[in-house]
Amino acid sequence: MSFNVKTILSIAGSDSSGGAGIQADIKTISALGGYAASVVTALTAQNTQGVQMIYPISSNFVYQQLESVFSDLSVRAVKIGMLHDEDIITVVSSALKKFKPSYVVLDPVMVSKSGHELLKPEMISVLKKKLFPEVSLITPNIFEAQKILNEKIETAEQQEASAVKMGKQFQTNVLVKGGHLQGDLASDVLYVLQENRCEWFHASRIETQNTHGTGCSFSSAIATELTKNRSLVDAVFHAKNYLTEALKSAKLLTFGQGVGPIDHFYCLREKNHVI
């Protein structure tokens, strides 16, 4: 008997506290039944209270990691997170063109939850030019969408308009996450390029201190769900449900003295009656 487990590659930075970045991606992919491979773009010294230091990985070594993974494993989907500089953006873009994975989800990580800059502002234009055309889906939060478009987003109407504008400008699907807007609901809007339409996803806002890694986990969950032959809309729907449940469960956990992680393996705890 064999299992058809799909490989999902995370290209991202390492979070030493385990809550975000490549560690969050590996946990999410595993929790949702995928096989997680990884290419590390930067090392960070960080914890629940913030990022203390970033140590970039050379673009040559990032390229070698990409070659090693793609030449051996059958990568079905790619999730991209922190890309620290232009050279790394360039080698990642080249690898996507060369190996052509079926799905590529880009989470345009720019600033950590504690406010630490993870992508230099001048690199946003490089990201737009070299990487946006190569991906299946871009998943910016409100702050990232504002930086990409250089305009304010303060209402649901503006949130939807920004998704449409980005999708048409960069010819790709766009999910603008609304967790940073005010209200009882955490609402995200997806612009589906091929159908030229928007789809909204709503969930009750979860009041918890443990939100570290939500963006990383959401994007890697979408990438994993896409490998299950789901439509993009269905993949986002299932990924959002996973994230919502992981946030709910995180309310019962305590890690560190600051913003703790979501509970990636809540389903295992429920199954084994462990809280």
Coordinates of N, CA and C in Angstrom, one line a residue, residues 23-161:
Q23 N 9.7 27.5 9.7 CA 9.2 26.5 10.7 C 7.7 26.4 10.7
A24 N 7.0 27.6 10.6 CA 5.6 27.6 10.5 C 5.1 26.9 9.3
D25 N 5.8 27.1 8.2 CA 5.4 26.5 6.9 C 5.5 25.0 7.0
I26 N 6.6 24.5 7.6 CA 6.8 23.0 7.7 C 5.7 22.4 8.6
K27 N 5.4 23.1 9.7 CA 4.3 22.6 10.6 C 2.9 22.6 9.8
T28 N 2.6 23.7 9.2 CA 1.3 23.8 8.5 C 1.2 22.7 7.4
I29 N 2.2 22.6 6.5 CA 2.2 21.6 5.4 C 2.0 20.2 6.0
S30 N 2.8 19.9 7.1 CA 2.7 18.6 7.7 C 1.3 18.3 8.3
A31 N 0.8 19.3 9.0 CA -0.5 19.2 9.6 C -1.6 18.9 8.6
L32 N -1.5 19.4 7.4 CA -2.5 19.3 6.3 C -2.2 18.1 5.4
G33 N -1.2 17.3 5.8 CA -1.0 16.1 5.0 C 0.0 16.1 3.9
G34 N 0.8 17.2 3.8 CA 1.8 17.3 2.7 C 3.1 16.9 3.2
Y35 N 4.1 16.8 2.3 CA 5.5 16.6 2.6 C 6.2 17.9 2.4
A36 N 6.9 18.5 3.5 CA 7.5 19.8 3.4 C 9.0 19.7 3.1
A37 N 9.4 20.4 2.1 CA 10.8 20.6 1.8 C 11.1 22.1 2.0
S38 N 12.3 22.5 2.2 CA 12.6 23.9 2.5 C 13.9 24.4 1.9
V39 N 13.9 25.7 1.5 CA 15.0 26.4 1.1 C 15.1 27.7 2.0
V40 N 16.2 27.8 2.7 CA 16.3 28.9 3.7 C 16.9 30.1 3.0
T41 N 16.3 31.2 3.1 CA 16.8 32.4 2.5 C 17.5 33.4 3.5
A42 N 17.2 33.2 4.8 CA 17.8 34.0 5.8 C 17.7 33.4 7.2
L43 N 18.6 33.6 8.1 CA 18.5 33.1 9.4 C 18.1 34.3 10.3
T44 N 17.2 34.1 11.2 CA 16.8 35.2 12.1 C 17.0 34.7 13.6
A45 N 17.5 35.6 14.4 CA 17.5 35.4 15.8 C 16.2 36.2 16.3
Q46 N 15.2 35.4 16.7 CA 14.0 36.1 17.1 C 13.2 35.2 18.1
N47 N 12.3 35.9 18.8 CA 11.4 35.2 19.8 C 10.1 35.8 19.8
T48 N 9.3 35.5 20.7 CA 7.9 36.1 20.7 C 7.9 37.6 21.0
Q49 N 9.0 38.1 21.4 CA 9.0 39.6 21.6 C 9.6 40.4 20.5
G50 N 10.1 39.7 19.5 CA 10.7 40.5 18.3 C 11.8 39.8 17.6
V51 N 12.3 40.5 16.6 CA 13.5 40.0 15.8 C 14.7 40.8 16.3
Q52 N 15.7 40.0 16.8 CA 16.9 40.6 17.3 C 18.0 40.8 16.3
M53 N 18.0 39.9 15.3 CA 19.1 39.9 14.3 C 18.7 39.1 13.1
I54 N 19.2 39.6 11.9 CA 19.0 38.8 10.7 C 20.3 38.5 10.0
Y55 N 20.5 37.3 9.7 CA 21.8 36.8 9.0 C 21.4 36.3 7.6
P56 N 21.7 37.1 6.6 CA 21.3 36.7 5.2 C 22.1 35.5 4.7
I57 N 21.5 34.6 4.0 CA 22.1 33.5 3.3 C 22.6 34.0 1.9
S58 N 23.7 33.6 1.5 CA 24.2 34.0 0.2 C 23.3 33.5 -1.0
S59 N 23.2 34.3 -2.0 CA 22.3 33.9 -3.1 C 22.8 32.6 -3.8
N60 N 24.2 32.4 -3.8 CA 24.7 31.2 -4.3 C 24.3 29.9 -3.6
F61 N 24.2 30.0 -2.3 CA 23.8 28.9 -1.5 C 22.3 28.7 -1.6
V62 N 21.5 29.8 -1.7 CA 20.1 29.6 -2.0 C 19.8 28.9 -3.3
Y63 N 20.6 29.3 -4.3 CA 20.5 28.7 -5.6 C 20.8 27.2 -5.5
Q64 N 21.8 26.8 -4.8 CA 22.2 25.4 -4.6 C 21.1 24.6 -3.9
Q65 N 20.5 25.2 -2.9 CA 19.4 24.6 -2.2 C 18.3 24.3 -3.2
L66 N 17.9 25.3 -4.0 CA 16.9 25.2 -5.0 C 17.2 24.0 -6.0
E67 N 18.4 24.0 -6.5 CA 18.8 23.0 -7.4 C 18.7 21.6 -6.8
S68 N 19.1 21.5 -5.5 CA 19.1 20.2 -4.8 C 17.7 19.7 -4.7
V69 N 16.8 20.5 -4.2 CA 15.4 20.1 -4.0 C 14.7 19.8 -5.3
F70 N 14.7 20.7 -6.3 CA 14.0 20.5 -7.5 C 14.5 19.4 -8.3
S71 N 15.8 19.1 -8.3 CA 16.4 18.1 -9.1 C 16.1 16.7 -8.6
D72 N 15.7 16.6 -7.4 CA 15.4 15.3 -6.8 C 14.0 15.0 -6.4
L73 N 13.3 16.0 -5.8 CA 11.9 15.8 -5.4 C 11.0 16.3 -6.4
S74 N 9.8 15.7 -6.4 CA 8.7 16.1 -7.3 C 7.9 17.2 -6.6
V75 N 8.3 18.4 -6.8 CA 7.7 19.5 -6.1 C 6.4 19.9 -6.8
R76 N 5.3 19.8 -6.1 CA 4.0 20.2 -6.7 C 3.6 21.6 -6.5
A77 N 3.9 22.2 -5.3 CA 3.6 23.6 -5.0 C 4.8 24.2 -4.3
V78 N 4.9 25.5 -4.4 CA 5.9 26.3 -3.8 C 5.2 27.4 -3.0
K79 N 5.6 27.6 -1.8 CA 5.2 28.8 -1.0 C 6.5 29.6 -0.8
I80 N 6.4 30.9 -1.1 CA 7.5 31.8 -0.9 C 7.2 32.9 0.2
G81 N 8.2 33.0 1.1 CA 8.0 34.0 2.2 C 9.1 35.1 2.1
M82 N 9.9 35.2 3.1 CA 11.0 36.2 3.2 C 12.1 36.0 2.2
L83 N 12.2 37.1 1.4 CA 13.3 37.2 0.4 C 14.1 38.5 0.7
H84 N 15.3 38.3 1.2 CA 16.0 39.5 1.8 C 16.5 40.5 0.9
D85 N 17.0 40.1 -0.3 CA 17.6 41.0 -1.2 C 17.4 40.7 -2.7
E86 N 17.9 41.5 -3.6 CA 17.7 41.4 -5.0 C 18.3 40.1 -5.6
D87 N 19.5 39.7 -5.1 CA 20.1 38.5 -5.7 C 19.3 37.3 -5.4
I88 N 18.7 37.2 -4.2 CA 17.9 36.1 -3.8 C 16.6 36.1 -4.6
I89 N 16.0 37.2 -4.7 CA 14.8 37.3 -5.6 C 15.1 36.8 -7.0
T90 N 16.2 37.2 -7.5 CA 16.6 36.8 -8.9 C 16.8 35.3 -9.0
V91 N 17.5 34.7 -8.1 CA 17.7 33.2 -8.2 C 16.4 32.4 -8.0
V92 N 15.5 32.9 -7.1 CA 14.2 32.3 -6.9 C 13.4 32.4 -8.2
S93 N 13.4 33.6 -8.8 CA 12.6 33.8 -10.0 C 13.2 32.8 -11.1
S94 N 14.5 32.7 -11.2 CA 15.1 31.8 -12.2 C 14.7 30.4 -12.0
A95 N 14.7 30.0 -10.8 CA 14.3 28.6 -10.5 C 12.9 28.3 -10.8
L96 N 12.0 29.2 -10.6 CA 10.6 29.0 -11.0 C 10.4 28.9 -12.5
K97 N 11.2 29.7 -13.2 CA 11.1 29.6 -14.7 C 11.7 28.3 -15.2
K98 N 12.7 27.8 -14.5 CA 13.4 26.6 -14.9 C 12.6 25.3 -14.6
F99 N 12.1 25.3 -13.4 CA 11.4 24.0 -12.9 C 9.9 24.0 -13.0
K100 N 9.3 25.2 -13.2 CA 7.9 25.3 -13.4 C 7.0 24.5 -12.5
P101 N 7.0 24.7 -11.2 CA 6.0 24.0 -10.4 C 4.6 24.4 -10.7
S102 N 3.7 23.5 -10.4 CA 2.3 23.7 -10.7 C 1.7 24.9 -10.1
Y103 N 2.0 25.1 -8.8 CA 1.4 26.2 -8.0 C 2.5 27.0 -7.3
V104 N 2.4 28.3 -7.3 CA 3.4 29.1 -6.5 C 2.6 30.2 -5.8
V105 N 2.7 30.1 -4.5 CA 2.0 31.1 -3.6 C 3.1 32.0 -3.0
L106 N 2.9 33.3 -3.2 CA 3.9 34.3 -2.7 C 3.3 35.1 -1.6
D107 N 3.8 35.0 -0.4 CA 3.5 35.9 0.7 C 4.5 37.0 0.8
P108 N 4.2 38.2 0.3 CA 5.3 39.2 0.2 C 5.6 39.8 1.5
V109 N 6.4 39.1 2.3 CA 6.7 39.5 3.7 C 7.6 40.7 3.6
M110 N 7.2 41.7 4.3 CA 8.0 43.0 4.3 C 8.4 43.4 5.7
V111 N 7.5 43.2 6.7 CA 7.8 43.7 8.1 C 7.3 42.6 9.0
S112 N 8.1 42.3 10.1 CA 7.7 41.3 11.1 C 6.5 41.9 11.9
K113 N 5.9 41.0 12.7 CA 4.8 41.5 13.5 C 5.2 42.5 14.6
S114 N 6.5 42.4 15.0 CA 7.1 43.3 15.9 C 7.6 44.6 15.3
G115 N 7.5 44.7 14.0 CA 7.8 45.9 13.3 C 9.2 45.9 12.7
H116 N 9.9 44.8 12.7 CA 11.3 44.7 12.2 C 11.2 44.6 10.7
E117 N 12.0 45.4 9.9 CA 12.0 45.3 8.5 C 12.7 44.1 8.0
L118 N 11.9 43.3 7.2 CA 12.4 42.0 6.6 C 12.7 42.1 5.1
L119 N 12.2 43.2 4.5 CA 12.5 43.4 3.1 C 12.7 44.9 2.9
K120 N 13.9 45.2 2.4 CA 14.2 46.6 2.2 C 13.2 47.3 1.2
P121 N 12.7 48.5 1.5 CA 11.7 49.2 0.7 C 12.0 49.2 -0.8
E122 N 13.3 49.4 -1.1 CA 13.7 49.5 -2.5 C 13.6 48.1 -3.2
M123 N 13.4 47.1 -2.5 CA 13.2 45.7 -3.1 C 11.8 45.5 -3.5
I124 N 10.9 46.3 -3.1 CA 9.5 46.0 -3.5 C 9.3 46.1 -5.1
S125 N 10.0 47.1 -5.7 CA 9.9 47.2 -7.1 C 10.6 46.0 -7.8
V126 N 11.6 45.5 -7.2 CA 12.3 44.3 -7.8 C 11.3 43.1 -7.7
L127 N 10.7 43.0 -6.5 CA 9.7 41.9 -6.3 C 8.6 41.9 -7.4
K128 N 8.1 43.1 -7.6 CA 7.0 43.3 -8.6 C 7.5 42.9 -10.0
K129 N 8.7 43.3 -10.4 CA 9.2 43.1 -11.7 C 9.6 41.6 -12.0
K130 N 10.3 41.0 -11.0 CA 10.9 39.7 -11.2 C 10.1 38.5 -10.7
L131 N 9.3 38.7 -9.7 CA 8.7 37.6 -9.1 C 7.2 37.5 -9.3
F132 N 6.5 38.7 -9.2 CA 5.0 38.7 -9.4 C 4.6 38.0 -10.6
P133 N 5.2 38.2 -11.8 CA 4.8 37.5 -13.0 C 4.9 36.0 -13.0
E134 N 5.7 35.4 -12.0 CA 6.0 34.0 -12.0 C 5.1 33.2 -11.1
V135 N 4.2 33.9 -10.3 CA 3.5 33.2 -9.3 C 2.0 33.0 -9.6
S136 N 1.4 32.0 -8.9 CA -0.1 31.7 -9.1 C -0.9 32.6 -8.2
L137 N -0.4 33.0 -7.1 CA -1.2 33.8 -6.1 C -0.3 34.6 -5.2
I138 N -0.7 35.9 -5.0 CA 0.0 36.8 -4.1 C -0.9 37.0 -2.9
T139 N -0.4 36.9 -1.7 CA -1.2 37.0 -0.5 C -0.8 38.1 0.5
P140 N -0.9 39.4 0.1 CA -0.4 40.5 1.0 C -1.5 40.8 2.0
N141 N -1.0 41.2 3.2 CA -2.0 41.8 4.2 C -2.2 43.2 3.8
I142 N -3.0 43.9 4.6 CA -3.4 45.3 4.3 C -2.2 46.2 4.1
F143 N -1.2 46.1 5.1 CA -0.1 46.9 5.1 C 0.8 46.7 3.9
E144 N 1.0 45.4 3.5 CA 1.8 45.1 2.4 C 1.1 45.5 1.1
A145 N -0.2 45.4 1.0 CA -0.9 45.8 -0.2 C -0.8 47.3 -0.4
Q146 N -0.8 48.1 0.7 CA -0.6 49.5 0.7 C 0.8 49.9 0.1
K147 N 1.8 49.1 0.6 CA 3.1 49.4 0.1 C 3.3 49.0 -1.4
I148 N 2.7 48.0 -1.8 CA 2.7 47.5 -3.2 C 2.1 48.6 -4.1
L149 N 0.9 49.1 -3.7 CA 0.1 50.0 -4.5 C 0.4 51.5 -4.2
N150 N 1.1 51.7 -3.1 CA 1.3 53.1 -2.6 C 0.0 53.9 -2.5
E151 N -0.9 53.2 -1.8 CA -2.2 53.9 -1.5 C -2.8 53.3 -0.3
K152 N -3.7 54.1 0.4 CA -4.3 53.7 1.6 C -5.4 52.7 1.4
I153 N -5.6 51.8 2.3 CA -6.7 50.8 2.3 C -7.3 50.8 3.7
E154 N -8.5 51.4 3.8 CA -9.1 51.5 5.1 C -10.5 51.0 5.2
T155 N -11.0 50.5 4.1 CA -12.4 50.0 4.1 C -12.4 48.7 3.3
A156 N -13.5 48.0 3.4 CA -13.7 46.7 2.6 C -13.7 47.0 1.1
E157 N -14.3 48.1 0.8 CA -14.4 48.5 -0.6 C -13.0 48.7 -1.2
Q158 N -12.2 49.4 -0.4 CA -10.8 49.7 -0.9 C -10.0 48.4 -0.9
Q159 N -10.3 47.5 0.0 CA -9.6 46.2 0.1 C -9.9 45.4 -1.2
E160 N -11.1 45.4 -1.6 CA -11.5 44.7 -2.8 C -10.9 45.3 -4.1
A161 N -11.0 46.7 -4.1 CA -10.4 47.4 -5.2 C -8.9 47.1 -5.4

